[in-house]
């Protein structure tokens, strides 16, 4: 283009504009392209404007083509606007761009010497393009252009000079016409510009501009249609206002303009146009709403009255009137009823319209919120009765909504008297009698259940029972409703329980169980239904347990509770059951509940389950006490806890401090229980408890001397108790003796660890160790393990057992049927111990044991007996006067030898 001559350059630009304008007839989806083409045309026009200013001859020849293009684009925008029923944001943007481009072309093509018609046309185009422009700055520019046009017209009339003035006067013949047109343009420009200013920033300048329009001398130059248009602008600004006071001021301006329109039509003998009626109605409604936002209820009510005076069938007016009355303090109930009844009488024929129907519902909700739900329920009946009288048939959905609303209102009533109950029953009767309206029945049920649940939360148990019972009439004979029936009966049972009506509560609970059991197997094929049944059955059983516990029927209560499988999902039931028994002070039931938990096959390996179990075990041990009949249960509890702690020690799932505390607590409980059972002569249980105590001590983090000593004592007590049980002639005697031997062997190992070295010999002054020798010897004698006796005697000598131990060993073999060799060996060991280790040698006691030894040896081994006589002779020779050998024993020895 730089190389082209000016003439050819203008030609190229005009041709480009024509090509761009040819692509403006956009189809769906080409809005963005149209807007882009228009923006490009505006830029080209700006480039060509300098050529016009220079009065370029070549350019003047192209002005007609630019004018034709501008007209064609403007007409196309009109066609789009008229043919489109619903203006989307994209279409509005497209029209705005097209009109901006058309106005730019027409302005460029306009001659310098324009007559009034051209000026007016250009100004009108500027106004329309400005209204369609979404760009506020662009709109301002266009309105400024329009303002210059009517300023020129006013100047021409005042000064009577200039080419434009001469042309205007030449065309019009009367300057008044041009002044009127200029005034009209000035008023419209002010109105449009005020809209732009307010839309941009809610500027106060907008009110000043609109005030200029509403002046009497300005309104006189506007026609009826233009007054309606400016009034619509006021309504739009009112809707856009963020402050209620601004909205009121805009509405008042709109009303002033429409009053002028009404005066003009009256002067012409015509009625107000429908559009004017519509706009003024909308303004009044918005004005009333704005007054209410400002809490100017009196003004709002007066506005609503004005609306109803002008149009008694305007339902929105009644809606606003009722709203004003309800917001007063206190609400004007009589006036509200009157306004509502007038609305029903005047507007019942329009209630079928969805928007009108919403207004009726809004009035009912306002009456319910500000007066009383029962009053609103009565108002629903008034509307339905009026519709029935006037033969207005609503859609089924609308009738259902009204009935549902009435049910909801009745359920929200604060005072549930017999009248409310009767109305609810009537609503249910209407549904039950049809046997077809299942959705409505289900909705009623939900409302009744919500009301009943709300009543239970508020402690209104009688009301809850009433609504739950009403809902049972709406339940169907189908699987899902069987579950619902079970749920309702369970809730009824809770309500009766709270009221202390235990027999009714238990009956409802049993009915709930029957409903759950009545579900068919095919129904249970659905996993959701299975889950629901699993949830329902434990809940019913738990509820039955609570009811029977209140009736002091412990056995049946526990039967219900024990039918619940103990698992992760049902664990809380048993915790609650134990708490309920605790509140009743029923120790036996607490023990049974806790015992059932402990003996359940539940997987306790998980950390949270283990913690729960340990808590239960702790409570079980505390609640059991020291009664003899509970020791067997305590053994079970402690075993379970011990196994649990073993698992935790292996997995290190507890902190060291917490683990040590649990072990220490369980050790103390087991030790005390073992002592108590021993005192109660529960020897077998005491043995088991002592053994458990030793096992618990083995779980300690550190093997201290105190821990080892405790284990040694517990194992000795276990062995001693089992030996005492083995002395009783029974089938289990041998088993008890074996347990005792196992405990003694473990104890010997612990004694070695106490010394710090498994090879070294334990201390010689350990009484527990010495007593264990006697127990081991007795076990071997009773089990006739004769070959094991000599090692025991050797061990007793090696640890320096006291003489009394050897004497007890000798006493054992003399009291039992033992081989003479065993007796001889044992008594000889006892005599040797007396001779070696007794610091105060008791000749009398020695002589008695020696007689037994001689008697035994004379039977089994006479050669050994001769050696014994040699030994006794040495003792006789060494005996002193202070401790002589007993005379009767000497005589017996002589006789035996003889």
PDB file of N, CA and C in Angstrom, residues 241-249 290-291 293-294:
ATOM      1  N   UNK A 241     -29.206  -1.053  41.104  1.00  0.00           N
ATOM      2  CA  UNK A 241     -28.726  -0.302  42.269  1.00  0.00           C
ATOM      3  C   UNK A 241     -28.396  -1.239  43.427  1.00  0.00           C
ATOM      4  N   UNK A 242     -27.287  -0.947  44.084  1.00  0.00           N
ATOM      5  CA  UNK A 242     -26.885  -1.737  45.257  1.00  0.00           C
ATOM      6  C   UNK A 242     -27.452  -1.144  46.545  1.00  0.00           C
ATOM      7  N   UNK A 243     -27.914   0.074  46.487  1.00  0.00           N
ATOM      8  CA  UNK A 243     -28.510   0.724  47.664  1.00  0.00           C
ATOM      9  C   UNK A 243     -30.015   0.871  47.446  1.00  0.00           C
ATOM     10  N   UNK A 244     -30.761   0.502  48.471  1.00  0.00           N
ATOM     11  CA  UNK A 244     -32.220   0.577  48.365  1.00  0.00           C
ATOM     12  C   UNK A 244     -32.694   2.006  48.145  1.00  0.00           C
ATOM     13  N   UNK A 245     -32.008   2.976  48.766  1.00  0.00           N
ATOM     14  CA  UNK A 245     -32.414   4.379  48.586  1.00  0.00           C
ATOM     15  C   UNK A 245     -32.258   4.809  47.130  1.00  0.00           C
ATOM     16  N   UNK A 246     -31.185   4.373  46.481  1.00  0.00           N
ATOM     17  CA  UNK A 246     -31.008   4.701  45.061  1.00  0.00           C
ATOM     18  C   UNK A 246     -32.097   4.057  44.221  1.00  0.00           C
ATOM     19  N   UNK A 247     -32.430   2.813  44.547  1.00  0.00           N
ATOM     20  CA  UNK A 247     -33.478   2.122  43.799  1.00  0.00           C
ATOM     21  C   UNK A 247     -34.810   2.861  43.924  1.00  0.00           C
ATOM     22  N   UNK A 248     -35.119   3.359  45.140  1.00  0.00           N
ATOM     23  CA  UNK A 248     -36.367   4.101  45.335  1.00  0.00           C
ATOM     24  C   UNK A 248     -36.377   5.374  44.481  1.00  0.00           C
ATOM     25  N   UNK A 249     -35.243   6.051  44.437  1.00  0.00           N
ATOM     26  CA  UNK A 249     -35.183   7.299  43.653  1.00  0.00           C
ATOM     27  C   UNK A 249     -35.378   7.022  42.164  1.00  0.00           C
ATOM     28  N   UNK A 290     -38.121  -2.419  47.378  1.00  0.00           N
ATOM     29  CA  UNK A 290     -37.042  -1.551  47.866  1.00  0.00           C
ATOM     30  C   UNK A 290     -37.398  -0.935  49.206  1.00  0.00           C
ATOM     31  N   UNK A 291     -38.631  -0.538  49.365  1.00  0.00           N
ATOM     32  CA  UNK A 291     -39.060   0.000  50.655  1.00  0.00           C
ATOM     33  C   UNK A 291     -38.913  -1.051  51.758  1.00  0.00           C
ATOM     34  N   UNK A 293     -36.761  -3.499  51.816  1.00  0.00           N
ATOM     35  CA  UNK A 293     -35.344  -3.632  52.133  1.00  0.00           C
ATOM     36  C   UNK A 293     -34.885  -2.500  53.040  1.00  0.00           C
ATOM     37  N   UNK A 294     -35.484  -1.360  52.887  1.00  0.00           N
ATOM     38  CA  UNK A 294     -35.155  -0.219  53.750  1.00  0.00           C
ATOM     39  C   UNK A 294     -35.917  -0.278  55.069  1.00  0.00           C
TER      40      UNK A 294
END
